[in-house]
mmCIF file of C-alpha atoms in Angstrom:
data_model
loop_
_atom_site.group_PDB
_atom_site.id
_atom_site.type_symbol
_atom_site.label_atom_id
_atom_site.label_comp_id
_atom_site.label_asym_id
_atom_site.label_seq_id
_atom_site.Cartn_x
_atom_site.Cartn_y
_atom_site.Cartn_z
ATOM 1 C CA MET A 6 -0.228 -19.896 -2.852
ATOM 2 C CA ALA A 7 -4.047 -18.544 -0.299
ATOM 3 C CA LEU A 8 -2.405 -15.334 0.066
ATOM 4 C CA PHE A 9 -1.205 -14.891 -3.624
ATOM 5 C CA ALA A 10 -5.237 -15.227 -4.281
ATOM 6 C CA ILE A 11 -6.403 -13.578 -2.064
ATOM 7 C CA VAL A 12 -4.290 -10.808 -3.949
ATOM 8 C CA THR A 13 -5.355 -11.772 -6.894
ATOM 9 C CA LEU A 14 -9.215 -11.833 -6.227
ATOM 10 C CA GLY A 15 -8.783 -8.351 -4.056
ATOM 11 C CA VAL A 16 -7.067 -6.504 -6.766
ATOM 12 C CA TYR A 17 -9.768 -7.940 -9.367
ATOM 13 C CA ALA A 18 -12.498 -7.205 -7.030
ATOM 14 C CA PHE A 19 -11.419 -3.243 -6.391
ATOM 15 C CA ILE A 20 -11.622 -2.703 -10.126
ATOM 16 C CA GLU A 21 -14.126 -4.301 -10.608
ATOM 17 C CA ILE A 22 -16.024 -2.225 -8.333
ATOM 18 C CA ALA A 23 -13.844 0.683 -9.841
ATOM 19 C CA ASP A 24 -14.991 -0.096 -13.477
ATOM 20 C CA GLU A 25 -18.248 0.318 -12.504
ATOM 21 C CA LEU A 26 -18.281 3.532 -10.379
ATOM 22 C CA ALA A 27 -15.992 4.596 -13.432
ATOM 23 C CA GLU A 28 -19.426 3.760 -15.521
ATOM 24 C CA GLY A 29 -22.297 5.488 -12.792
ATOM 25 C CA GLU A 30 -22.905 1.414 -12.959
ATOM 26 C CA LEU A 31 -23.319 1.656 -9.601
ATOM 27 C CA ARG A 32 -25.554 4.358 -8.312
ATOM 28 C CA LYS A 33 -28.699 3.135 -8.549
ATOM 29 C CA ILE A 34 -27.371 -0.253 -6.512
ATOM 30 C CA ASP A 35 -25.762 1.969 -3.774
ATOM 31 C CA GLU A 36 -29.298 3.745 -3.189
ATOM 32 C CA ASN A 37 -30.562 0.467 -2.809
ATOM 33 C CA LEU A 38 -28.464 -0.638 -0.042
ATOM 34 C CA PHE A 39 -27.441 2.262 1.377
ATOM 35 C CA LEU A 40 -30.947 3.044 1.681
ATOM 36 C CA ILE A 41 -32.180 -1.116 3.799
ATOM 37 C CA LEU A 42 -30.336 0.986 6.921
ATOM 38 C CA ARG A 43 -32.652 3.698 6.979
ATOM 39 C CA SER A 44 -35.656 4.074 8.197
ATOM 40 C CA ALA A 45 -38.590 3.616 6.067
ATOM 41 C CA GLY A 46 -40.345 6.701 7.247
ATOM 42 C CA ASP A 47 -37.835 9.543 7.498
ATOM 43 C CA SER A 48 -34.399 8.199 5.365
ATOM 44 C CA ASN A 49 -32.029 10.564 7.762
ATOM 45 C CA VAL A 50 -32.908 8.432 10.598
ATOM 46 C CA PRO A 51 -30.720 4.078 11.207
ATOM 47 C CA ILE A 52 -32.695 2.014 11.406
ATOM 48 C CA GLY A 53 -32.858 -0.089 15.622
ATOM 49 C CA PRO A 54 -33.193 2.316 18.834
ATOM 50 C CA ALA A 55 -30.928 5.297 19.812
ATOM 51 C CA TRP A 56 -28.457 3.164 21.985
ATOM 52 C CA LEU A 57 -27.728 0.950 18.530
ATOM 53 C CA GLN A 58 -26.594 4.642 16.663
ATOM 54 C CA GLU A 59 -24.905 5.469 19.506
ATOM 55 C CA THR A 60 -22.781 1.803 19.177
ATOM 56 C CA ALA A 61 -22.592 3.089 15.965
ATOM 57 C CA VAL A 62 -21.004 5.875 15.910
ATOM 58 C CA GLU A 63 -17.942 4.315 18.887
ATOM 59 C CA ILE A 64 -17.850 1.349 16.502
ATOM 60 C CA THR A 65 -16.746 3.027 14.091
ATOM 61 C CA ALA A 66 -14.654 4.859 15.402
ATOM 62 C CA ILE A 67 -12.067 1.693 15.942
ATOM 63 C CA GLY A 68 -10.844 2.327 12.198
ATOM 64 C CA GLY A 69 -10.294 5.878 13.077
ATOM 65 C CA TYR A 70 -6.519 7.168 12.543
ATOM 66 C CA PRO A 71 -6.640 8.668 15.910
ATOM 67 C CA LEU A 72 -7.131 4.879 17.574
ATOM 68 C CA ILE A 73 -5.539 3.403 14.685
ATOM 69 C CA VAL A 74 -1.886 4.794 15.496
ATOM 70 C CA LEU A 75 -2.722 4.514 19.030
ATOM 71 C CA THR A 76 -3.471 0.363 18.523
ATOM 72 C CA LEU A 77 -0.361 0.153 16.201
ATOM 73 C CA ALA A 78 1.796 2.408 18.613
ATOM 74 C CA ALA A 79 1.341 0.305 21.182
ATOM 75 C CA VAL A 80 2.087 -3.046 19.091
ATOM 76 C CA ALA A 81 4.899 -1.440 17.847
ATOM 77 C CA GLY A 82 6.895 -0.680 21.330
ATOM 78 C CA PHE A 83 5.900 -3.996 23.271
ATOM 79 C CA PHE A 84 7.596 -5.575 19.897
ATOM 80 C CA ILE A 85 10.659 -2.854 20.281
ATOM 81 C CA VAL A 86 11.044 -3.444 23.725
ATOM 82 C CA THR A 87 10.710 -7.635 23.637
ATOM 83 C CA ARG A 88 13.880 -6.706 20.343
ATOM 84 C CA ARG A 89 11.300 -8.329 17.617
ATOM 85 C CA TYR A 90 12.025 -5.895 15.400
ATOM 86 C CA GLY A 91 11.036 -7.240 12.977
ATOM 87 C CA ALA A 92 8.049 -7.716 13.935
ATOM 88 C CA ALA A 93 7.778 -3.883 14.648
ATOM 89 C CA VAL A 94 9.256 -2.712 11.125
ATOM 90 C CA TYR A 95 6.371 -5.427 9.709
ATOM 91 C CA ALA A 96 3.364 -3.559 10.981
ATOM 92 C CA VAL A 97 4.287 -0.138 10.398
ATOM 93 C CA LEU A 98 5.009 -0.354 6.683
ATOM 94 C CA SER A 99 2.524 -2.840 6.468
ATOM 95 C CA VAL A 100 0.278 -0.673 7.725
ATOM 96 C CA GLY A 101 1.664 3.508 6.971
ATOM 97 C CA THR A 102 1.745 1.620 3.392
ATOM 98 C CA GLY A 103 -1.961 0.858 3.697
ATOM 99 C CA ALA A 104 -2.735 4.081 5.038
ATOM 100 C CA LEU A 105 -0.978 5.715 1.951
ATOM 101 C CA LEU A 106 -2.860 4.129 -0.652
ATOM 102 C CA SER A 107 -5.879 4.735 1.158
ATOM 103 C CA GLN A 108 -5.861 8.268 0.759
ATOM 104 C CA THR A 109 -3.692 8.301 -3.008
ATOM 105 C CA LEU A 110 -7.286 6.787 -4.041
ATOM 106 C CA LYS A 111 -9.589 8.108 -2.618
ATOM 107 C CA ASN A 112 -7.809 11.843 -4.328
ATOM 108 C CA TYR A 113 -7.090 10.503 -7.474
ATOM 109 C CA TYR A 114 -11.364 8.983 -7.803
ATOM 110 C CA GLY A 115 -12.136 12.308 -5.877
ATOM 111 C CA ARG A 116 -15.951 10.398 -4.851
ATOM 112 C CA PRO A 117 -17.462 12.466 -3.106
ATOM 113 C CA ARG A 118 -19.538 11.321 -0.163
ATOM 114 C CA PRO A 119 -23.715 9.889 0.603
ATOM 115 C CA ASP A 120 -25.896 12.674 0.362
ATOM 116 C CA LEU A 121 -28.936 10.936 0.399
ATOM 117 C CA VAL A 122 -29.036 11.968 4.999
ATOM 118 C CA ASP A 123 -27.215 13.844 7.328
ATOM 119 C CA HIS A 124 -24.033 11.939 8.558
ATOM 120 C CA LEU A 125 -24.042 11.145 11.938
ATOM 121 C CA ASP A 126 -19.304 11.113 12.259
ATOM 122 C CA THR A 127 -17.494 13.767 10.935
ATOM 123 C CA VAL A 128 -15.910 13.312 7.238
ATOM 124 C CA HIS A 129 -12.898 15.525 5.765
ATOM 125 C CA THR A 130 -12.111 13.351 2.771
ATOM 126 C CA MET A 131 -13.674 11.886 -0.740
ATOM 127 C CA SER A 132 -15.397 9.024 0.122
ATOM 128 C CA PHE A 133 -14.171 6.217 -2.348
ATOM 129 C CA PRO A 134 -12.188 3.569 -1.308
ATOM 130 C CA SER A 135 -13.519 3.604 1.952
ATOM 131 C CA GLY A 136 -10.591 4.436 4.232
ATOM 132 C CA HIS A 137 -11.887 3.510 7.099
ATOM 133 C CA ALA A 138 -12.716 -0.135 5.777
ATOM 134 C CA LEU A 139 -9.409 -0.125 3.829
ATOM 135 C CA VAL A 140 -6.758 0.938 7.005
ATOM 136 C CA THR A 141 -9.020 -1.221 9.711
ATOM 137 C CA THR A 142 -8.684 -4.377 7.586
ATOM 138 C CA VAL A 143 -5.729 -3.793 6.913
ATOM 139 C CA THR A 144 -4.611 -3.132 10.508
ATOM 140 C CA TYR A 145 -6.147 -5.967 11.972
ATOM 141 C CA LEU A 146 -5.615 -8.798 9.465
ATOM 142 C CA THR A 147 -1.831 -7.243 10.288
ATOM 143 C CA LEU A 148 -1.656 -8.383 13.011
ATOM 144 C CA ALA A 149 -2.993 -10.730 13.647
ATOM 145 C CA SER A 150 -1.172 -12.546 10.990
ATOM 146 C CA ILE A 151 2.407 -11.018 12.908
ATOM 147 C CA VAL A 152 0.296 -13.453 16.327
ATOM 148 C CA VAL A 153 -0.553 -16.967 14.686
ATOM 149 C CA GLY A 154 3.544 -16.125 14.186
ATOM 150 C CA PHE A 155 3.884 -16.854 17.857
ATOM 151 C CA LEU A 156 0.182 -19.487 18.115
ATOM 152 C CA ASP A 157 0.524 -23.186 17.571
ATOM 153 C CA ASP A 158 -2.565 -24.388 18.300
ATOM 154 C CA ARG A 159 -4.534 -24.424 15.067
ATOM 155 C CA ARG A 160 -7.628 -22.989 16.586
ATOM 156 C CA ALA A 161 -5.599 -20.617 18.549
ATOM 157 C CA ARG A 162 -5.039 -18.661 14.884
ATOM 158 C CA ILE A 163 -8.083 -18.640 13.000
ATOM 159 C CA TYR A 164 -9.360 -17.693 15.800
ATOM 160 C CA VAL A 165 -7.248 -14.522 15.669
ATOM 161 C CA LEU A 166 -7.716 -14.425 11.664
ATOM 162 C CA CYS A 167 -11.479 -14.569 12.438
ATOM 163 C CA PHE A 168 -11.625 -12.338 14.614
ATOM 164 C CA ALA A 169 -9.625 -9.579 12.950
ATOM 165 C CA VAL A 170 -11.894 -10.360 9.721
ATOM 166 C CA PHE A 171 -14.572 -9.743 12.361
ATOM 167 C CA VAL A 172 -13.649 -6.319 13.023
ATOM 168 C CA ALA A 173 -13.152 -4.938 9.788
ATOM 169 C CA VAL A 174 -16.329 -6.347 8.549
ATOM 170 C CA ILE A 175 -18.381 -3.919 12.010
ATOM 171 C CA VAL A 176 -16.225 -1.190 11.034
ATOM 172 C CA GLY A 177 -17.461 -1.302 7.403
ATOM 173 C CA VAL A 178 -21.212 -2.058 8.154
ATOM 174 C CA SER A 179 -21.165 0.495 10.811
ATOM 175 C CA ARG A 180 -19.441 3.625 8.096
ATOM 176 C CA VAL A 181 -23.014 3.064 5.253
ATOM 177 C CA TYR A 182 -25.037 2.703 9.099
ATOM 178 C CA VAL A 183 -24.110 6.518 9.982
ATOM 179 C CA GLY A 184 -24.092 7.666 6.300
ATOM 180 C CA VAL A 185 -20.417 9.124 5.197
ATOM 181 C CA HIS A 186 -20.063 5.525 2.923
ATOM 182 C CA TRP A 187 -21.679 4.265 -0.552
ATOM 183 C CA PRO A 188 -21.718 -0.266 0.410
ATOM 184 C CA SER A 189 -19.608 -0.058 -2.840
ATOM 185 C CA ASP A 190 -16.921 2.355 -0.871
ATOM 186 C CA VAL A 191 -16.784 -0.681 2.301
ATOM 187 C CA ALA A 192 -16.450 -3.245 -0.583
ATOM 188 C CA ALA A 193 -13.851 -1.977 -1.950
ATOM 189 C CA GLY A 194 -12.437 -0.590 0.615
ATOM 190 C CA TRP A 195 -12.305 -4.269 2.308
ATOM 191 C CA ALA A 196 -11.147 -6.399 -0.746
ATOM 192 C CA LEU A 197 -8.174 -3.927 -1.554
ATOM 193 C CA GLY A 198 -7.134 -4.252 2.503
ATOM 194 C CA ALA A 199 -7.718 -8.363 2.545
ATOM 195 C CA ALA A 200 -5.271 -7.523 -0.651
ATOM 196 C CA TRP A 201 -2.448 -4.994 1.091
ATOM 197 C CA ALA A 202 -2.459 -7.036 3.865
ATOM 198 C CA SER A 203 -1.996 -10.918 1.959
ATOM 199 C CA LEU A 204 0.269 -9.244 0.455
ATOM 200 C CA SER A 205 2.922 -7.219 2.117
ATOM 201 C CA TRP A 206 2.699 -10.987 4.424
ATOM 202 C CA LEU A 207 4.106 -12.392 1.070
ATOM 203 C CA ILE A 208 6.067 -10.280 1.386
ATOM 204 C CA VAL A 209 7.331 -10.785 4.284
ATOM 205 C CA HIS A 210 7.183 -14.663 4.605
ATOM 206 C CA PHE A 211 9.746 -14.185 1.198
ATOM 207 C CA ILE A 212 11.776 -12.328 2.705
ATOM 208 C CA GLY A 213 12.154 -14.530 4.915
ATOM 209 C CA ARG A 214 13.269 -17.465 3.208
ATOM 210 C CA LYS A 215 15.151 -16.062 1.363
ATOM 211 C CA LYS A 216 17.177 -15.603 5.019
ATOM 212 C CA SER A 217 16.774 -18.612 5.505
ATOM 213 C CA GLY A 218 18.629 -20.154 2.766
ATOM 214 C CA ALA A 219 21.038 -17.228 2.777
ATOM 215 C CA SER A 220 22.109 -18.599 6.551
ATOM 216 C CA VAL A 221 21.817 -22.535 5.154
#
C-alpha cells in the first residue's frame, strides 16, 4: 500500500507541475527559488566559497550517465556472478526504462535550460524534467530495494533507503546550484523517479507472488 501511494502521489505531483509549466505559472516561482542559491551582488556566482562550487560539480556527476551506467554494471555484474539473475534483470530494466522515460519526456516538453546565469556544467538536452534527478532517484531507490531484500535488521533497511533518498536529494539540489535546471525540473524528476522506482518494485513483488502461488 505504501508503494502504491508513492506511485500515485508521484505521478500526481508530476502532472501538476507539468500543468503549471504549460500554463506559464512556474516561471516567477522558479526564478525566485533559483536566485536564492546565487550571490546577491552577481547572479552568475553561486553562494558559498569556491570549494562548495567544486563540490557541487562533483556531486552533480553522481547523477550523470557515465557513473550511473558504471554503478549499474558493477551491481548487475555482481548479481550475475552470484547467480541472482532476477535481481540483475530487475535493476537493469528499472533503471534503463527510467532513463528512456526521462529522455522521452524531455523531448516532449522541450523546455529550455535556465538562461539567468552561466552554467557550471555542460548540458546537451532539454530541461524538463531533470534527468539527473529522475534517473538518480530511480537508480538508487532500485538498488536500495534490492539491498533491503537481503537485510533482516529494520534499522539497516531504513538506513539504506534513507541514504538512497539523500543521494537523490543532493544530486537534484546540485543541478539547481550549478545553474542547469529550474527547481520545478528537479521536483518533477524526484516525483516521477520515486513513482517509477516504486512501480518497478510493485511489479517485481507481484510477479514474485504469482510465481509463489503457482509453485504451491
